[in-house]
Coordinates of C-alpha atoms in Angstrom, one line a residue:
Chain A
M1 CA 44.9 2.6 12.3
N2 CA 42.2 3.6 14.8
T3 CA 39.8 5.3 12.1
T4 CA 40.1 2.3 9.7
S5 CA 38.9 -0.1 12.4
S6 CA 36.0 2.0 13.6
A7 CA 35.0 2.3 9.8
H8 CA 35.2 -1.4 9.8
R9 CA 33.2 -1.9 13.1
R10 CA 30.6 0.4 11.6
S11 CA 30.2 -1.3 8.2
R12 CA 29.6 -4.5 10.2
W13 CA 27.2 -2.9 12.2
L14 CA 25.4 -1.7 9.2
L15 CA 25.5 -5.3 7.5
I16 CA 24.1 -6.6 10.7
Q17 CA 21.3 -4.3 10.6
T18 CA 20.5 -4.9 7.2
M19 CA 20.2 -8.5 7.8
A20 CA 18.0 -8.0 10.7
V21 CA 15.5 -5.9 8.7
F22 CA 15.5 -8.9 6.3
A23 CA 14.9 -11.3 8.9
F24 CA 12.1 -9.2 10.2
L25 CA 10.4 -9.0 6.8
Y26 CA 10.7 -12.5 5.9
L27 CA 10.0 -14.3 9.3
P28 CA 6.0 -13.9 8.8
I29 CA 6.2 -15.7 5.4
L30 CA 8.6 -18.1 6.5
V31 CA 6.4 -19.3 9.5
L32 CA 3.3 -19.2 7.0
I33 CA 4.9 -21.5 4.4
V34 CA 6.4 -24.0 7.3
Y35 CA 3.0 -24.0 9.0
S36 CA 1.1 -24.8 6.0
F37 CA 2.6 -28.4 6.2
N38 CA 2.3 -28.6 10.0
G39 CA 0.6 -31.8 11.1
E40 CA -1.1 -30.3 14.2
S41 CA -3.8 -27.4 13.7
V42 CA -2.2 -25.3 16.3
G43 CA 0.5 -23.6 15.7
G44 CA 3.2 -24.5 18.4
F45 CA 6.9 -24.7 18.1
P46 CA 8.4 -27.3 16.8
P47 CA 6.0 -28.2 14.2
R48 CA 5.2 -31.7 14.3
G49 CA 4.3 -34.1 11.6
W50 CA 4.6 -32.8 8.0
T51 CA 1.4 -33.3 6.0
L52 CA -0.2 -32.2 2.9
R53 CA -3.9 -32.4 4.6
W54 CA -4.4 -28.6 4.6
Y55 CA -3.9 -28.6 0.8
R56 CA -5.9 -31.5 0.2
I57 CA -8.8 -29.9 2.3
L58 CA -8.3 -26.7 0.3
M59 CA -8.7 -28.6 -3.2
D60 CA -12.3 -29.6 -2.1
D61 CA -13.4 -26.2 -0.7
D62 CA -15.9 -24.8 -3.1
A63 CA -16.5 -21.6 -1.5
L64 CA -12.8 -20.7 -1.5
W65 CA -12.5 -21.5 -5.2
S66 CA -15.7 -19.6 -6.3
A67 CA -14.4 -16.7 -4.2
V68 CA -11.0 -16.8 -6.3
G69 CA -13.3 -17.0 -9.4
N70 CA -15.1 -13.9 -8.2
S71 CA -11.7 -12.3 -7.6
L72 CA -10.3 -12.9 -10.9
L73 CA -13.3 -11.6 -12.5
V74 CA -13.4 -8.3 -10.4
A75 CA -9.5 -7.7 -10.9
L76 CA -10.0 -7.9 -14.7
A77 CA -12.9 -5.7 -14.9
A78 CA -11.1 -3.1 -12.4
M79 CA -8.1 -3.5 -14.6
L80 CA -9.8 -2.7 -17.7
L81 CA -11.6 0.2 -15.9
A82 CA -8.6 1.8 -14.7
L83 CA -6.9 1.6 -18.1
A84 CA -9.6 2.7 -19.8
F85 CA -9.7 6.1 -17.8
G86 CA -5.9 6.4 -16.7
L87 CA -4.6 6.4 -20.1
P88 CA -6.6 9.4 -21.3
A89 CA -6.0 10.8 -17.8
A90 CA -2.2 10.6 -18.3
L91 CA -2.3 12.2 -21.4
A92 CA -4.6 14.9 -20.7
L93 CA -2.1 15.7 -17.7
D94 CA 0.8 15.8 -20.1
R95 CA -0.5 17.8 -23.0
A96 CA -3.8 19.5 -22.3
S97 CA -4.5 22.5 -20.5
F98 CA -8.0 22.8 -19.0
P99 CA -9.6 24.8 -16.0
G100 CA -9.0 22.7 -12.5
K101 CA -6.4 20.7 -14.0
A102 CA -4.0 20.9 -10.7
V103 CA -7.3 19.7 -8.7
F104 CA -8.0 17.0 -11.1
R105 CA -4.5 15.6 -10.7
R106 CA -4.5 15.6 -6.9
L107 CA -8.3 14.2 -6.9
V108 CA -7.1 11.2 -9.2
L109 CA -4.2 10.3 -7.0
L110 CA -6.1 11.0 -3.9
P111 CA -7.3 7.2 -3.3
L112 CA -3.4 6.1 -3.6
I113 CA -2.8 7.9 -0.4
L114 CA -6.1 8.0 1.4
P115 CA -7.0 5.2 3.9
G116 CA -9.2 2.5 1.9
I117 CA -11.8 3.1 4.5
I118 CA -12.8 6.7 3.3
T119 CA -12.8 5.6 -0.5
G120 CA -15.1 2.8 0.3
L121 CA -17.6 4.5 2.7
S122 CA -17.9 7.4 0.2
L123 CA -18.6 5.1 -2.6
L124 CA -21.3 3.2 -0.5
M125 CA -23.0 6.4 -0.1
L126 CA -23.0 7.1 -3.7
F127 CA -24.4 3.7 -4.6
V128 CA -26.9 3.6 -2.0
T129 CA -28.3 7.1 -3.2
A130 CA -28.2 6.0 -6.5
G131 CA -30.4 3.0 -5.6
M132 CA -27.6 0.3 -6.9
K133 CA -27.6 -3.1 -5.4
L134 CA -24.4 -4.1 -3.8
S135 CA -22.4 -6.9 -5.8
L136 CA -19.3 -7.6 -7.7
L137 CA -20.2 -5.1 -9.6
T138 CA -19.8 -2.0 -7.2
I139 CA -16.9 -3.9 -6.0
A140 CA -15.4 -3.8 -9.6
L141 CA -16.6 -0.1 -10.1
G142 CA -14.7 0.7 -6.6
H143 CA -11.5 -1.1 -7.4
G144 CA -11.3 0.2 -11.2
T145 CA -12.1 4.0 -9.9
A146 CA -9.6 3.9 -7.0
L147 CA -6.8 2.3 -9.2
I148 CA -7.0 4.9 -12.1
S149 CA -4.5 6.4 -9.7
V150 CA -2.0 3.9 -10.3
A151 CA -2.7 3.5 -14.1
T152 CA -2.2 7.5 -14.5
T153 CA 0.9 7.6 -12.5
E154 CA 2.4 4.5 -14.4
I155 CA 1.5 5.6 -17.7
F156 CA 2.4 9.3 -17.1
A157 CA 5.9 8.1 -16.2
G158 CA 6.1 6.1 -19.4
L159 CA 5.0 9.3 -21.3
Q160 CA 8.0 11.1 -19.7
K161 CA 10.5 8.9 -20.7
M162 CA 8.8 8.6 -24.8
D163 CA 10.9 9.9 -27.4
R164 CA 8.5 13.2 -28.4
A165 CA 10.4 13.1 -31.7
Q166 CA 8.3 10.5 -33.0
E167 CA 5.2 11.8 -32.4
E168 CA 6.2 15.4 -33.8
A169 CA 7.4 13.8 -37.0
S170 CA 4.3 11.8 -37.4
L171 CA 2.2 15.0 -37.1
D172 CA 4.6 17.3 -39.4
L173 CA 4.1 14.3 -41.8
G174 CA 0.6 14.9 -42.1
A175 CA -0.9 12.0 -39.9
T176 CA -3.9 13.0 -37.9
N177 CA -4.0 13.3 -34.3
W178 CA -5.8 9.6 -34.1
Q179 CA -3.3 7.8 -36.4
T180 CA -0.5 9.3 -34.3
F181 CA -2.1 8.1 -31.3
W182 CA -3.0 4.5 -32.4
R183 CA 0.4 4.1 -34.4
I184 CA 3.0 6.0 -32.3
T185 CA 1.7 7.0 -28.9
I186 CA 0.0 3.6 -27.8
P187 CA 2.9 1.2 -29.3
N188 CA 5.5 3.3 -27.4
L189 CA 3.5 3.1 -24.1
R190 CA 2.9 -0.7 -24.6
L191 CA 5.0 -1.8 -22.0
A192 CA 3.9 1.1 -19.4
I193 CA 0.5 0.0 -20.0
I194 CA 1.0 -3.9 -19.4
G195 CA 3.0 -3.1 -16.2
A196 CA 0.4 -0.8 -15.1
G197 CA -2.0 -3.5 -15.9
L198 CA -0.4 -6.1 -13.9
L199 CA 0.1 -4.0 -11.0
I200 CA -3.7 -2.9 -11.0
F201 CA -4.8 -6.7 -11.1
T202 CA -2.6 -7.8 -8.3
L203 CA -3.5 -5.0 -6.2
S204 CA -7.3 -5.7 -6.9
M205 CA -6.8 -9.4 -5.9
D206 CA -5.4 -8.3 -2.8
E207 CA -7.8 -5.4 -1.8
I208 CA -10.2 -5.7 1.1
A209 CA -10.8 -2.2 2.7
V210 CA -12.8 -0.8 -0.3
S211 CA -14.3 -4.2 -0.9
F212 CA -15.4 -4.5 2.7
F213 CA -18.1 -1.9 2.4
L214 CA -19.2 -2.7 -1.3
I215 CA -19.8 -6.3 -0.9
G216 CA -22.9 -8.0 -1.7
R217 CA -23.7 -11.6 -1.7
D218 CA -20.7 -13.1 -3.3
N219 CA -17.2 -12.6 -1.5
T220 CA -13.8 -11.8 -3.0
L221 CA -10.9 -14.1 -1.8
P222 CA -9.4 -11.7 0.8
L223 CA -13.0 -11.3 2.1
E224 CA -13.6 -15.1 2.1
I225 CA -10.3 -15.3 4.0
W226 CA -11.3 -12.4 6.2
S227 CA -14.4 -14.4 7.1
R228 CA -12.5 -17.5 8.2
L229 CA -9.9 -15.7 9.9
R230 CA -12.2 -14.0 12.2
R231 CA -13.5 -17.4 13.1
G232 CA -9.9 -18.6 14.6
I233 CA -6.8 -20.1 13.3
T234 CA -7.6 -22.2 10.2
P235 CA -4.4 -23.8 8.7
E236 CA -6.0 -23.9 5.4
I237 CA -5.3 -20.4 5.3
N238 CA -1.7 -21.0 5.4
A239 CA -1.9 -23.2 2.7
V240 CA -3.9 -20.8 0.4
S241 CA -1.5 -18.1 1.5
T242 CA 1.6 -20.0 0.3
I243 CA -0.2 -20.6 -3.1
I244 CA -0.7 -16.9 -3.5
F245 CA 2.7 -16.0 -2.4
L246 CA 4.2 -18.7 -5.0
F247 CA 1.8 -17.2 -7.7
S248 CA 2.7 -13.5 -6.8
L249 CA 6.5 -14.7 -7.5
V250 CA 5.8 -15.9 -10.9
M251 CA 3.9 -12.3 -11.4
I252 CA 7.1 -10.6 -10.3
L253 CA 9.3 -12.9 -12.4
V254 CA 7.0 -12.1 -15.3
W255 CA 6.9 -8.3 -14.5
Y256 CA 10.7 -8.4 -14.3
R257 CA 11.1 -10.0 -17.8
V258 CA 8.7 -7.1 -19.3
R259 CA 10.9 -4.6 -17.6
T260 CA 14.2 -5.9 -18.7
R261 CA 12.8 -6.3 -22.3
R262 CA 12.3 -2.6 -22.3
G263 CA 15.8 -2.5 -22.2
E264 CA 16.2 -0.3 -19.0
E265 CA 19.8 -0.5 -18.1
L266 CA 21.0 -0.8 -14.6
A267 CA 22.6 2.5 -13.5
E268 CA 26.2 2.0 -13.8
L269 CA 27.4 3.5 -10.2
V270 CA 30.7 3.5 -8.9
P271 CA 31.1 1.4 -5.9
L272 CA 32.1 3.7 -3.0
K273 CA 35.2 2.8 -1.2
P274 CA 34.8 2.0 2.7
Chain B
M1 CA 0.6 20.6 -31.9
Y2 CA -2.7 18.7 -30.9
S3 CA -5.9 19.7 -32.0
R4 CA -8.7 21.0 -29.6
A5 CA -10.7 17.9 -30.3
Y6 CA -7.7 15.6 -29.4
K7 CA -7.4 17.4 -26.0
T8 CA -11.0 17.3 -25.1
A9 CA -11.2 13.4 -26.1
V10 CA -8.6 12.5 -23.7
A11 CA -9.5 15.0 -20.8
A12 CA -13.3 14.7 -20.9
P13 CA -13.8 11.0 -20.0
P14 CA -11.5 11.0 -17.0
L15 CA -12.7 14.3 -15.8
A16 CA -16.6 13.1 -16.1
W17 CA -15.8 9.7 -14.4
V18 CA -13.8 11.4 -11.6
A19 CA -16.3 14.1 -11.0
V20 CA -19.1 11.1 -10.9
F21 CA -16.8 8.3 -9.1
L22 CA -14.5 10.4 -6.5
L23 CA -15.7 13.9 -6.2
A24 CA -19.6 13.4 -5.9
P25 CA -18.7 10.5 -3.2
Y26 CA -16.5 12.3 -1.0
A27 CA -18.8 15.2 -1.3
F28 CA -21.8 13.0 -0.1
L29 CA -19.5 11.9 2.9
F30 CA -19.5 15.5 4.0
C31 CA -23.4 15.7 3.5
Y32 CA -24.2 12.8 5.3
S33 CA -22.0 14.1 8.3
F34 CA -24.7 16.9 8.6
W35 CA -27.7 14.6 8.8
T36 CA -29.2 12.3 11.4
V37 CA -30.8 9.2 12.6
S38 CA -34.1 8.9 14.1
Q39 CA -35.8 5.7 14.6
Q40 CA -33.3 3.6 12.2
V41 CA -34.3 6.1 9.5
I42 CA -31.7 8.7 8.1
V43 CA -33.2 12.4 8.4
H44 CA -32.0 14.7 5.8
H45 CA -32.2 17.5 8.4
W46 CA -28.9 19.5 8.3
N47 CA -27.4 20.3 11.7
L48 CA -24.0 19.8 13.7
A49 CA -25.2 17.5 15.9
N50 CA -22.7 14.6 14.8
Y51 CA -19.6 16.9 15.3
R52 CA -20.8 18.1 18.6
Q53 CA -21.0 14.7 19.7
L54 CA -17.6 13.9 18.7
L55 CA -16.2 16.5 20.7
D56 CA -18.2 16.0 23.7
N57 CA -17.8 12.3 24.1
A58 CA -14.6 11.5 25.5
M59 CA -14.3 8.4 23.7
Y60 CA -13.8 9.6 20.3
P61 CA -10.9 12.0 20.9
T62 CA -9.4 9.2 23.0
V63 CA -9.5 6.4 20.1
L64 CA -8.2 9.2 17.8
L65 CA -5.2 10.0 19.9
R66 CA -4.7 6.4 20.2
S67 CA -4.9 5.9 16.6
M68 CA -2.5 8.6 16.1
R69 CA 0.1 7.3 18.7
I70 CA -0.1 3.7 17.0
A71 CA 0.4 5.6 13.5
G72 CA 3.3 7.6 15.0
S73 CA 5.0 4.5 16.4
V74 CA 4.5 2.5 13.0
T75 CA 6.1 5.7 11.2
L76 CA 9.0 6.0 13.3
L77 CA 9.7 2.2 13.5
S78 CA 9.4 2.1 9.7
L79 CA 11.8 4.8 9.2
L80 CA 14.3 3.5 11.7
L81 CA 14.3 0.2 9.9
S82 CA 14.2 1.4 6.3
F83 CA 16.7 3.9 6.6
P84 CA 19.7 2.0 7.2
L85 CA 18.4 -0.7 4.8
A86 CA 18.3 2.1 2.1
Y87 CA 21.6 3.5 2.7
Y88 CA 23.2 0.1 2.7
L89 CA 21.5 -0.9 -0.6
S90 CA 22.3 2.3 -2.5
F91 CA 25.9 2.7 -1.1
R92 CA 27.3 -0.2 0.2
S93 CA 25.8 -3.2 -1.6
R94 CA 27.2 -4.9 -4.9
R95 CA 24.1 -6.8 -5.3
K96 CA 21.7 -3.9 -5.0
E97 CA 19.3 -5.3 -7.8
L98 CA 18.8 -8.6 -6.0
L99 CA 18.5 -7.0 -2.5
Y100 CA 16.1 -4.4 -4.0
Q101 CA 13.8 -7.2 -5.1
L102 CA 14.0 -8.9 -1.9
V103 CA 12.5 -5.7 -0.1
I104 CA 9.7 -5.7 -2.8
I105 CA 8.7 -9.2 -2.7
P106 CA 7.0 -9.1 1.1
L107 CA 4.9 -6.2 -0.6
W108 CA 3.3 -9.0 -2.9
V109 CA 2.4 -11.2 -0.1
S110 CA -1.4 -10.5 0.8
Y111 CA -1.8 -8.0 3.7
L112 CA -4.4 -10.2 5.4
V113 CA -1.9 -13.2 5.2
R114 CA 0.9 -11.1 6.7
A115 CA -1.4 -9.8 9.6
Y116 CA -2.4 -13.5 10.2
A117 CA 1.0 -14.8 10.2
W118 CA 1.9 -12.3 13.0
K119 CA -1.0 -14.0 14.6
T120 CA 0.4 -17.3 14.1
I121 CA 3.5 -15.9 15.9
L122 CA 2.1 -14.0 18.7
G123 CA -0.7 -16.1 19.8
S124 CA -0.8 -17.7 23.7
D125 CA 0.0 -20.9 21.9
G126 CA 1.5 -19.5 18.8
V127 CA 4.9 -20.0 17.5
L128 CA 6.9 -17.3 19.8
N129 CA 5.3 -18.5 23.3
T130 CA 5.8 -22.4 22.5
L131 CA 9.3 -21.6 21.4
L132 CA 10.3 -19.8 24.3
Q133 CA 8.5 -22.3 26.5
Y134 CA 10.5 -24.9 24.6
V135 CA 13.9 -23.6 25.2
G136 CA 12.8 -22.8 28.8
V137 CA 13.1 -19.0 29.0
I138 CA 9.4 -18.9 30.1
E139 CA 7.0 -21.3 31.9
H140 CA 3.5 -19.5 31.2
P141 CA 2.8 -18.1 27.6
A142 CA 3.0 -14.7 27.7
E143 CA -0.4 -13.1 27.2
F144 CA 0.5 -9.6 26.5
L145 CA 1.7 -10.3 23.0
L146 CA -1.4 -10.8 21.0
Y147 CA -4.4 -8.4 21.4
S148 CA -2.7 -5.4 22.4
P149 CA -1.6 -2.1 20.5
F150 CA 1.9 -3.6 20.6
A151 CA 0.7 -6.3 17.9
V152 CA -0.8 -3.7 16.1
V153 CA 2.5 -1.6 15.8
L154 CA 4.5 -4.6 15.1
T155 CA 2.1 -6.0 12.1
L156 CA 1.8 -2.4 10.8
T157 CA 5.5 -1.8 10.7
H158 CA 6.1 -5.0 8.9
I159 CA 3.5 -3.9 6.4
Y160 CA 4.8 -0.5 5.5
T161 CA 8.6 -0.7 6.1
P162 CA 9.0 -1.6 2.2
F163 CA 6.6 1.5 1.4
T164 CA 8.7 3.6 3.7
F165 CA 11.8 2.3 2.1
L166 CA 11.0 2.7 -1.6
P167 CA 11.0 6.6 -1.7
I168 CA 14.1 6.8 0.6
Y169 CA 16.1 4.5 -1.5
A170 CA 14.8 6.2 -4.6
S171 CA 16.1 9.8 -3.3
M172 CA 19.3 7.9 -2.2
E173 CA 19.7 6.6 -5.8
H174 CA 19.2 10.3 -7.2
I175 CA 22.1 11.7 -5.1
P176 CA 24.9 12.7 -7.6
R177 CA 27.6 10.2 -6.9
N178 CA 30.4 13.1 -7.7
L179 CA 28.9 14.9 -4.5
V180 CA 29.7 11.9 -2.5
E181 CA 33.1 11.5 -3.9
A182 CA 33.8 15.4 -3.5
A183 CA 33.2 14.9 0.2
Q184 CA 35.4 11.8 0.6
D185 CA 38.0 13.6 -1.4
L186 CA 38.1 16.7 0.7
G187 CA 38.5 14.5 3.8
A188 CA 35.2 13.8 5.3
A189 CA 34.9 10.4 7.1
P190 CA 31.9 8.2 6.1
M191 CA 29.8 9.3 9.0
R192 CA 30.6 12.9 8.2
T193 CA 29.7 12.2 4.4
F194 CA 26.5 10.6 5.5
W195 CA 25.4 13.3 7.9
T196 CA 26.2 16.4 5.7
V197 CA 25.6 14.9 2.1
I198 CA 23.5 11.8 2.2
F199 CA 21.1 12.3 4.8
P200 CA 20.1 15.8 4.0
L201 CA 19.5 14.9 0.1
S202 CA 17.4 11.8 1.1
L203 CA 15.0 13.7 3.6
P204 CA 12.5 14.5 0.7
G205 CA 12.2 10.7 0.3
A206 CA 12.0 9.8 4.0
L207 CA 9.3 12.6 4.4
A208 CA 7.2 10.8 1.6
G209 CA 7.7 7.6 2.9
A210 CA 6.7 8.7 6.3
T211 CA 3.6 10.2 5.2
F212 CA 2.5 7.3 3.4
A213 CA 3.1 5.0 6.7
F214 CA 1.5 7.4 8.8
V215 CA -1.9 8.1 6.9
L216 CA -2.4 4.6 6.0
S217 CA -1.9 3.1 9.3
L218 CA -4.0 5.9 10.9
G219 CA -6.8 4.6 8.9
D220 CA -6.4 1.0 9.2
F221 CA -9.4 -1.2 10.6
L222 CA -8.4 -4.7 9.7
A223 CA -5.2 -5.1 11.8
P224 CA -6.8 -3.8 14.8
L225 CA -9.7 -6.1 14.2
L226 CA -7.6 -9.2 13.9
I227 CA -4.9 -8.8 16.1
G228 CA -5.6 -5.7 18.3
G229 CA -8.0 -6.8 20.8
P230 CA -10.1 -4.4 22.8
S231 CA -7.0 -1.9 23.9
G232 CA -6.3 -1.9 20.5
I233 CA -9.2 -0.3 18.8
M234 CA -8.5 2.4 16.2
I235 CA -10.7 5.2 14.8
S236 CA -11.6 3.3 11.6
N237 CA -13.0 0.5 14.0
V238 CA -15.5 2.9 15.5
V239 CA -16.8 4.0 11.9
V240 CA -16.8 0.4 11.0
S241 CA -19.4 -0.4 14.0
L242 CA -21.4 2.8 13.1
F243 CA -21.7 1.5 9.9
G244 CA -22.8 -1.9 10.9
A245 CA -24.6 -3.2 14.2
A246 CA -24.9 0.5 15.6
Y247 CA -26.3 1.8 12.4
N248 CA -25.5 5.5 12.8
W249 CA -24.1 6.5 9.1
P250 CA -24.4 10.2 9.7
L251 CA -22.2 9.8 12.8
G252 CA -19.8 7.4 11.2
A253 CA -19.4 9.7 8.0
A254 CA -18.7 12.5 10.5
I255 CA -15.7 10.8 11.9
S256 CA -14.6 9.8 8.1
A257 CA -15.1 13.3 7.1
S258 CA -12.9 14.6 9.8
L259 CA -10.4 12.1 9.1
L260 CA -10.3 13.1 5.6
L261 CA -9.8 16.8 6.6
L262 CA -7.0 15.7 9.0
V263 CA -5.1 13.9 6.0
L264 CA -5.7 16.5 3.5
A265 CA -4.4 19.2 6.1
L266 CA -1.3 17.0 6.7
L267 CA -0.7 16.5 2.8
F268 CA -0.9 20.2 2.2
L269 CA 1.7 20.5 5.0
V270 CA 3.9 17.9 3.6
E271 CA 3.8 19.4 0.3
R272 CA 4.8 22.7 1.7
I273 CA 7.9 21.3 3.6
E274 CA 8.8 19.2 0.7
K275 CA 9.1 22.6 -1.4
K276 CA 11.0 24.0 1.2
L277 CA 13.6 21.0 1.3
S278 CA 14.0 21.1 -2.2
F279 CA 14.8 24.7 -2.4
S280 CA 17.4 24.9 0.2

């Protein structure tokens, strides 16, 4: 029938479109991985001669490895800071009422939507005014502050899914607020907190716009990569990016395990008939 | 239910931290924008000279307009790419969990690295040009690909498409399936069902995604520096140079403060539209 065949055409068209979008999303990643093994240092087509040279150069690159160390340190500090303030912020938004609560909510979430340059510059002015020397510490403070937004939203979402009756029962049975906090609230939020922590860690590892303005003498990994990219095409960047990509994939799998263990059931959806 | 002490204990620390490390810095940005530089020293003399300069010197409005054009193109392209993708995943696919993860994975690849990958592809001796020469489509490398606003739009679209996809997909997943079935049972063709049921209900998600793509690409300065060339300079690049070699923090602060106000106005507007959409 006429309508059926046009519906078929449309759904084939939709499938082609979907595949094209996926191709667009994955083309640069594919290029990156392929050219990290390319024998020549310029990225011409076709790639010539497979080599592990760029990976070997990478292994001996002390500046790069110390930047990796710096980034790990900053990410860890930023994660602890963001969680330390994001958890009480989520609890406050959920169960306390205070003047200026609406403004507070917007302000906490602002760094999430604001271009990094504005947050970076504003913090730079604060640190300069306070007479603080720029270092890894200022970067960690910047990342931590900006990422309180992520901790707050993730933990707030966890609170919305939580079974309130447990907390109420605990309080009714005479437990103090703090006993309830440590024995009921925290264990229930455990997975939301771990998830938020992983996300913050990864975002901090990749952050560059805020770091750009708060950098002291020591580079983080993205800033080290940035300074090399500005000098031109450097194939060992392909190699380090491939490693970071594989590392990210492992992180996704870990995150996936955490989420499925939380027992989130996939929504049972009725497949639509075409 | 909770004691006053508990509420104070959870509210006070984040309030204090946010006041010192977010509110105060944003306030500093505005303070600096009213100060001036004289002989390489910042003078705390309050005036509107920086803002007057922004309006008088044609360069600043031109660059801002270009940035908005680039951000607008990125937003439009991201919507065009992510809308059909979200529709396919949410309503047509049997492996939506897997495909969803496939959309998310590029988000975990470093921003810089993705921008750099486009540089490898678009450069004059890059993958695309040498491929086209290899198969004989062109004889000489096309130079316009890299170091142009086009390269910036392409790269930023690549980066923000997954971000635009996420809220659209989420709002499509929240559409009650019985609404869609009702439309079909009443004889609506798939296209009609899409335009009268699915499209209007996914608009709030599209609005959220579009806001995200527009605001974040408007303030970007890394992609223009890496692949934009002189014709791809955006407003944040001007700020970066004012805070660097040009050393005029107050003028840079005035541009950033204007950008901040622009973004806040946009967010306010979006919130109003969102409320209207969810009531109708």
